[in-house]
Coordinates of C-alpha atoms and ligand atoms in Angstrom, one line a residue:
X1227 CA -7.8 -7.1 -17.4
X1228 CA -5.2 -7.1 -14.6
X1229 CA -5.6 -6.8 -11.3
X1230 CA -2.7 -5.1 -9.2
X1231 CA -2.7 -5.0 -4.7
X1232 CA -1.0 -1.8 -3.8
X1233 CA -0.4 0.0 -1.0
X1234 CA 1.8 3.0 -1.4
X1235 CA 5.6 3.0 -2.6
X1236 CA 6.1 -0.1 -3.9
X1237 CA 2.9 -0.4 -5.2
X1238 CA 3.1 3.5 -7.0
X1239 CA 6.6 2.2 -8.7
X1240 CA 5.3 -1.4 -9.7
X1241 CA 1.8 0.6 -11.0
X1242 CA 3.9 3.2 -12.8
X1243 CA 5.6 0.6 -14.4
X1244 CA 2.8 -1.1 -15.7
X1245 CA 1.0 1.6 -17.5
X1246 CA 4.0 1.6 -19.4
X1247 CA 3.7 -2.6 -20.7
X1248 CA 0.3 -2.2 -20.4
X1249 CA -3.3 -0.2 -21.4
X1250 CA -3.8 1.8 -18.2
X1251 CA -7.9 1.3 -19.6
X1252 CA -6.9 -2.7 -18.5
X1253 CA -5.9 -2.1 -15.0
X1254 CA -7.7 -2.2 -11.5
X1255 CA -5.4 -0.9 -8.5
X1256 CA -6.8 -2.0 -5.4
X1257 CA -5.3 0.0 -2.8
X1258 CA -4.8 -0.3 1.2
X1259 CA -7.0 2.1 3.0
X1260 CA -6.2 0.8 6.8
X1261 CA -3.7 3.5 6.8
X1262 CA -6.3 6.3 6.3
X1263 CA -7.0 8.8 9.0
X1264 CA -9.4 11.6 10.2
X1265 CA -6.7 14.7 11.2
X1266 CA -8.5 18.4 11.2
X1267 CA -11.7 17.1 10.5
X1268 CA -10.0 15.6 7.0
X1269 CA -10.3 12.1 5.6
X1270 CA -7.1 11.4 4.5
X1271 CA -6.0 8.2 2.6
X1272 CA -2.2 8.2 2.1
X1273 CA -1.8 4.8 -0.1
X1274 CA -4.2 6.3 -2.5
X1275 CA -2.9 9.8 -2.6
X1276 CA 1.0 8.1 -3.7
X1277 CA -1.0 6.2 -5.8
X1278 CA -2.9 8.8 -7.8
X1279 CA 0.6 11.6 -7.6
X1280 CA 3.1 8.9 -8.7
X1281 CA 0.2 7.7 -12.0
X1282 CA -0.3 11.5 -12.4
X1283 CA 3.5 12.1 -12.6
X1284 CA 3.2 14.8 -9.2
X1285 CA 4.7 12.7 -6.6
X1286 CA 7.7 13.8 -4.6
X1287 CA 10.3 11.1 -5.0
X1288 CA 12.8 11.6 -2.4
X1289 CA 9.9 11.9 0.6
X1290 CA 7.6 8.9 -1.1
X1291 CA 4.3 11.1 -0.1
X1292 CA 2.7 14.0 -1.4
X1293 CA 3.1 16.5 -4.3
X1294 CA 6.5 17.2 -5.4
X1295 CA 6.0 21.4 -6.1
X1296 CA 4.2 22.3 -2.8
X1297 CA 4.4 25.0 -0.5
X1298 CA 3.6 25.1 3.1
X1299 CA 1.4 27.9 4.3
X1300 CA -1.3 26.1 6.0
X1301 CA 1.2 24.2 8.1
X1302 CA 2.6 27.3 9.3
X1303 CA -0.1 29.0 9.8
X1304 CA -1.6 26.2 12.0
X1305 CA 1.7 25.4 13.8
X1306 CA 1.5 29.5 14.6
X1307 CA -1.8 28.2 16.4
X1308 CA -0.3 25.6 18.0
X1309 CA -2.4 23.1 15.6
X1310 CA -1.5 19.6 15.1
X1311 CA 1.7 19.5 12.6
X1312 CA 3.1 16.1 13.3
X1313 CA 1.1 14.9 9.5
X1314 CA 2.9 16.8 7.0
X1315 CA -0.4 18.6 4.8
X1316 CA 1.5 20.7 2.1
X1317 CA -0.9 23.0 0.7
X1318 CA -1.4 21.5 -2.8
X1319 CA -2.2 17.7 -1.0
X1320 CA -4.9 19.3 1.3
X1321 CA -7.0 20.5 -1.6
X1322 CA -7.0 16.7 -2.6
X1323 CA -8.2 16.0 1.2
X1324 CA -11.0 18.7 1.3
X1325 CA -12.2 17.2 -2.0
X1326 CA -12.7 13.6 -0.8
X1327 CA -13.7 15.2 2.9
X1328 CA -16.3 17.1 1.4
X1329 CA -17.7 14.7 -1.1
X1330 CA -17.9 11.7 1.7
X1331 CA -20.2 14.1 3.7
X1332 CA -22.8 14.5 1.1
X1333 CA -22.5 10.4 0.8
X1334 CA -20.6 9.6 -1.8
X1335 CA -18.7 6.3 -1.4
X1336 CA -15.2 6.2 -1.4
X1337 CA -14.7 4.4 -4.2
X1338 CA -16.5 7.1 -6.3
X1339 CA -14.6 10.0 -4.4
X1340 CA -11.2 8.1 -5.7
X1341 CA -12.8 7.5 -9.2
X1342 CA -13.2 11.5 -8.9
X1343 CA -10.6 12.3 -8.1
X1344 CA -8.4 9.7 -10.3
X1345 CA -9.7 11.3 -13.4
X1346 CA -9.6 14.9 -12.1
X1347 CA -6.0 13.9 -12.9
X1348 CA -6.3 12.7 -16.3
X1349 CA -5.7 8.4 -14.9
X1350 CA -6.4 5.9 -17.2
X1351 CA -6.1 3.1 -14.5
X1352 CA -9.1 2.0 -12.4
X1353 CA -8.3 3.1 -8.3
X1354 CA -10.3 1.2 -6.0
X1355 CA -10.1 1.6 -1.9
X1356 CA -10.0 -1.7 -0.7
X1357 CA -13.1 -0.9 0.9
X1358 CA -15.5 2.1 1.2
X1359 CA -15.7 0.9 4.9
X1360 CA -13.5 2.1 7.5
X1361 CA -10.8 -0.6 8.4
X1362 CA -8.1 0.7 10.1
X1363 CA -4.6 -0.9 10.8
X1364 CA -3.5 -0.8 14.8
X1365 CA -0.2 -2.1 16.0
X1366 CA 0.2 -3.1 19.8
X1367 CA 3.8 -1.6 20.7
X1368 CA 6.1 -4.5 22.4
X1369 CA 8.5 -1.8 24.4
X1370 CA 8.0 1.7 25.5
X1371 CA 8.3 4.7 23.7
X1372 CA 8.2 8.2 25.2
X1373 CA 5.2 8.6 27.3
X1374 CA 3.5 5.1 25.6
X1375 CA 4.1 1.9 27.5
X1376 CA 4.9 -1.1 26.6
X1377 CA 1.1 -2.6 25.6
X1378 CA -0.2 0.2 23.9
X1379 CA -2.4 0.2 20.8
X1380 CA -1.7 3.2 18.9
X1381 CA -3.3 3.8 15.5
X1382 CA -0.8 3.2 12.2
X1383 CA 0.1 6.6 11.5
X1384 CA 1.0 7.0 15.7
X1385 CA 3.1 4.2 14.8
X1386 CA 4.4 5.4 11.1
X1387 CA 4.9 9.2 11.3
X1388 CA 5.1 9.9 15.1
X1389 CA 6.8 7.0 16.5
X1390 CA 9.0 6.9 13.1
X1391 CA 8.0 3.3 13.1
X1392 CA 11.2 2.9 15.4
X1393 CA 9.9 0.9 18.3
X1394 CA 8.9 -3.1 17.9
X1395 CA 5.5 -4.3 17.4
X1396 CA 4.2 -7.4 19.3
X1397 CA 0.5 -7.5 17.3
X1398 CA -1.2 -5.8 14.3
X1399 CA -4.7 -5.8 14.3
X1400 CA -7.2 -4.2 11.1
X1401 CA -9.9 -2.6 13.0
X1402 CA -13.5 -2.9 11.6
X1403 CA -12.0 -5.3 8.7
X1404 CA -14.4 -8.4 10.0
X1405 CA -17.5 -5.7 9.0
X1406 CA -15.8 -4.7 5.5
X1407 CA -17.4 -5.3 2.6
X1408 CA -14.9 -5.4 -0.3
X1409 CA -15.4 -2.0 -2.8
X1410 CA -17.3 -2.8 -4.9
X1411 CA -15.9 -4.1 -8.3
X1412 CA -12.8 -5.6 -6.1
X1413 CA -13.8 -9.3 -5.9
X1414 CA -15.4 -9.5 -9.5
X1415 CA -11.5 -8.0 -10.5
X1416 CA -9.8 -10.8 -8.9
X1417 CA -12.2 -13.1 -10.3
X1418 CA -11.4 -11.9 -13.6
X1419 CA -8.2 -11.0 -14.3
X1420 CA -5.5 -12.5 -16.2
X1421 CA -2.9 -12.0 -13.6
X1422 CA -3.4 -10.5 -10.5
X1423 CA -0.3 -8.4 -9.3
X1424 CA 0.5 -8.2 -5.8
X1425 CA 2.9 -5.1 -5.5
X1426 CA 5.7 -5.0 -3.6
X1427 CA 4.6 -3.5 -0.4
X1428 CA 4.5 -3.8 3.0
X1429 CA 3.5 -7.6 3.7
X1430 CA 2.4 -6.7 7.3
X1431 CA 0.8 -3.3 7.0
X1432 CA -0.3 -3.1 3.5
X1433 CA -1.1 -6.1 1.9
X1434 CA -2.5 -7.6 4.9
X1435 CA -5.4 -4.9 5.5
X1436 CA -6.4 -6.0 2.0
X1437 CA -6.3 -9.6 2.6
X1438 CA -8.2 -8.9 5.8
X1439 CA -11.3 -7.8 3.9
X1440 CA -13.5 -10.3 4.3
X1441 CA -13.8 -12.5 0.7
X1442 CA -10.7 -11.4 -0.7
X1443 CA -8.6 -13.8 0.6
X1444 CA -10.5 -16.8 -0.6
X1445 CA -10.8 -15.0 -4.1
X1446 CA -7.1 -14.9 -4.2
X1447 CA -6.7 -18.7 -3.3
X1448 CA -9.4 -19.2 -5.9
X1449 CA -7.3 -17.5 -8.6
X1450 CA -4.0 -18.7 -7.4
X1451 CA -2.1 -20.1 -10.3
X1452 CA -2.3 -16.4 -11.8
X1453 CA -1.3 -14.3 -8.8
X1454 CA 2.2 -13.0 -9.1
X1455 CA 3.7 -11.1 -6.1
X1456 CA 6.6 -9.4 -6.2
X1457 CA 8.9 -9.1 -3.1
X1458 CA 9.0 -6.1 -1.3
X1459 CA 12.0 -7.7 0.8
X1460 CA 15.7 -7.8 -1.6
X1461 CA 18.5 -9.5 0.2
X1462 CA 17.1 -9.8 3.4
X1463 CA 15.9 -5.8 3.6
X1464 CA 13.3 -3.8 2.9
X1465 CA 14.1 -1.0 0.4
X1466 CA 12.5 1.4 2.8
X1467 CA 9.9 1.7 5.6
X1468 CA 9.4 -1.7 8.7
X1469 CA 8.8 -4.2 6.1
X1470 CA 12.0 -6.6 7.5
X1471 CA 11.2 -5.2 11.0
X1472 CA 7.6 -5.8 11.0
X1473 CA 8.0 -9.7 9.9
X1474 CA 10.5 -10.3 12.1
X1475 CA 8.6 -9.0 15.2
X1476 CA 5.7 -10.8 13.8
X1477 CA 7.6 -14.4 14.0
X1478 CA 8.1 -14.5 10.4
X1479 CA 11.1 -14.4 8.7
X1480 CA 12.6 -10.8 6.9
X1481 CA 13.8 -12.5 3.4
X1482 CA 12.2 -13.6 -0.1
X1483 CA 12.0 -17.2 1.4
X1484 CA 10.2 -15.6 4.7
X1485 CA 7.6 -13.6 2.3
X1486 CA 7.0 -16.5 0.3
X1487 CA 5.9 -18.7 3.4
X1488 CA 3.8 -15.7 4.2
X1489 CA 1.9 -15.3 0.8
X1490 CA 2.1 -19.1 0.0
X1491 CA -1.3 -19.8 0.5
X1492 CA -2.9 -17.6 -2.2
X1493 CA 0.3 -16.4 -4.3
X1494 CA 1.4 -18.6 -6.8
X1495 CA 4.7 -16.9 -8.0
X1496 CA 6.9 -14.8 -6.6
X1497 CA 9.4 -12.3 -8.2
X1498 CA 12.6 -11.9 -6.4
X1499 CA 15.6 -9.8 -6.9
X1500 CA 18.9 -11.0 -8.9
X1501 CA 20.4 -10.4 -5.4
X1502 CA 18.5 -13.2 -4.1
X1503 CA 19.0 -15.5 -7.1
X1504 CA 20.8 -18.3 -4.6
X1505 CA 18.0 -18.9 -2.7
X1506 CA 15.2 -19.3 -5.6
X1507 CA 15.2 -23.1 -5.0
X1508 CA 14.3 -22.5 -1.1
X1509 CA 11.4 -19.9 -2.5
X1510 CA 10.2 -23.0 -4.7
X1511 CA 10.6 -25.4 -1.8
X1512 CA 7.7 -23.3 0.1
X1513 CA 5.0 -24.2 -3.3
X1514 CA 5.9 -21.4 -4.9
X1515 CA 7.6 -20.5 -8.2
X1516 CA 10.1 -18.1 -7.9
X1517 CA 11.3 -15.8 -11.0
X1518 CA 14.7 -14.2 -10.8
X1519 CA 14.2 -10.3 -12.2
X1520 CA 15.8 -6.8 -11.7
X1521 CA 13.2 -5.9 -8.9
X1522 CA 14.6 -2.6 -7.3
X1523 CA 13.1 0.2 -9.3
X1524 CA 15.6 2.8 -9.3
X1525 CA 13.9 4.4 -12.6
X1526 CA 11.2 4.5 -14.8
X1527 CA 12.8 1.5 -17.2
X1528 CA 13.3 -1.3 -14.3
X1529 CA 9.8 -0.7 -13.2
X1530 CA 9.0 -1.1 -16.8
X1531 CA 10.5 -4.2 -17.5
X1532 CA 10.1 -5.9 -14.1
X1533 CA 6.1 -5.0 -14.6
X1534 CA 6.6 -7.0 -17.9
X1535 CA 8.2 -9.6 -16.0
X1536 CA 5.2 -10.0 -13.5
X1537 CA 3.0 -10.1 -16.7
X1538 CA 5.1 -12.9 -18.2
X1539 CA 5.3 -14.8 -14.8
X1540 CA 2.6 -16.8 -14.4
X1541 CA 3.1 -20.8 -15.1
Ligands
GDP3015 P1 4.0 2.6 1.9 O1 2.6 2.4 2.1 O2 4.4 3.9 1.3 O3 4.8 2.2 3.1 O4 4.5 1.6 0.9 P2 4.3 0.1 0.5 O5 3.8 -0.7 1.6 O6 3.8 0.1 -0.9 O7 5.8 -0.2 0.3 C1 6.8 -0.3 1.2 C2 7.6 -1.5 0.7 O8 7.9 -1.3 -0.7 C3 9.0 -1.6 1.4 O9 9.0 -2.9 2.0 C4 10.0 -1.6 0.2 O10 11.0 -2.5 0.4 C5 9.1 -1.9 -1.0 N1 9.6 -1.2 -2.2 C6 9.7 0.1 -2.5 N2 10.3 0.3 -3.7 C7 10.6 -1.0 -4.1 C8 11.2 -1.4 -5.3 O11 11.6 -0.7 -6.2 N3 11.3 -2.8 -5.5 C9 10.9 -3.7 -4.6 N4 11.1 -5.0 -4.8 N5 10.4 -3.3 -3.4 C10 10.2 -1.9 -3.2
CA3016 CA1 1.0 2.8 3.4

């Protein structure tokens, strides 16, 4: 069994990849949830959601979220009634929305909702939340931005969609996560598996929700020899979204070195670009063994190989 830490992008690509090296029946994705939201009276859970499209081959590439054929009636219509529009809903993506909403009210956990809904899609790969409880990322802004000063704590989508993640963070904080229980089936998965893949996704903002959920983090260190992360951060940048930003403002440092003394504790290897071959020495100088891979996923065939690369990895 193998274990793979997602949250949405670079977790989709790396997951997409595996399937491929791999018996989807074999893998557990545990996904981020502290970007989920309540908007219209919807529960809406966007790692999961990339998850689920990219595995079920719907995903719109070139925006990273949602359903690549979808029309926009609803959002029309409610921006006619001077709704709230900011969240992009196509009308394909809410059906997926009303589904979990509606199953959540009659009590289902979320973990069931996503198994639902995972093989509504024809998914061979387990989807677990994180958590079926609500933990929920907040970033405390360090400057001003529009009508929010300096100080505020805005909610991660506030910060993500609205704010275009374009104004520095002092502090992240995962609401609820100290009263998170893991989903169930989440820590027995780590326990387990033969290697446990962390994707290559936001550090900050999706990996660390998951590591915030109280037991997880110690299952990692437990299983560290077979964790194998790969690095979401290629010659100093992120590919796409705060990643660099984020660990900069956080005091860390935006580079494969930087993400390694992040993860160092529990991850035992780290992939890293070819573009960042020259400073594999300094990634094993922080305890960690570096392997040297094609890591950008431009198409289906890197993602395939580097996933057999993370599967290889381990010492
Ligand atoms: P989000 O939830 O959609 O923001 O996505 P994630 O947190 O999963 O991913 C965002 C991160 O994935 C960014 O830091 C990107 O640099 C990284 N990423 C996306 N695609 C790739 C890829 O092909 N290779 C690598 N190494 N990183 C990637
Ligand atoms: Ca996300």
């Amino acid at each position: 069994m193998l274990v793979a830490l997602a949250g949405g992008v670079g977790g989709a690509r790396l997951l997409s990849g595996l399937v491929q090296v791999a018996d989807p029946g074999d893998v557990v994705a545990v996904v981020n949830t502290g970007d989920d939201l309540t908007l219209h009276g919807l529960h809406i859970s966007p790692d999961i959601d990339t998850v689920v499209y990219t595995l079920a081959g719907l995903h719109n590439r070139a925006t990273g979220w949602g359903v690549a054929t979808e029309s926009w009636t609803v959002m029309a219509e409610l921006e006619t009634l001077g709704g709230e529009t900011w969240f992009r809903l196509g009308d394909r993506d809410l059906a997926t929305h009303l589904y979990r909403t509606q199953r959540l009210g009659e009590g289902v956990p979320l973990h069931q909702v996503t198994a639902e809904i995972a093989r509504a899609r024809g998914i061979g790969v387990r989807i677990l939340p994180m958590s079926d409880d609500p933990v929920r990322t907040h970033l405390v802004l360090a400057e001003d931005a529009g009508d929010l000063p300096a100080g505020t704590e805005v909610p991660f989508q506030t910060y993500f969609v609205s704010l275009r993640h374009a104004v520095p963070v002092r502090s992240v904080r995962f609401d609820g996560a100290t009263r998170a229980r893991p989903a169930p089936g989440v820590l027995e998965a780590i326990g387990e598996a033969e290697t446990v893949i962390v994707c290559p996704s936001n550090p900050v903002v999706s990996v660390g929700p998951i590591l915030a959920v109280p037991g997880v983090r110690d299952a990692l260190i437990a299983r560290r020899e077979q964790v194998v992360a790969v690095s979401p951060i290629v010659a100093g940048a992120a590919l796409k979204g705060p990643a660099d930003r984020l660990l900069e403002e956080l005091g860390h440092t935006s580079s494969v070195v930087g993400v390694a003394r992040v993860y160092a504790e529990w991850v035992g290897t780290l992939v890293i670009d070819e573009q960042d071959a020259d400073v594999a020495d300094a990634v094993e100088a922080e305890g960690v063994h570096a392997v040297v891979a094609p890591a950008v996923m431009t198409n289906p065939e890197i993602a395939a190989s580097l996933a057999a690369v993370v599967l290889d990895a381990p010492r």
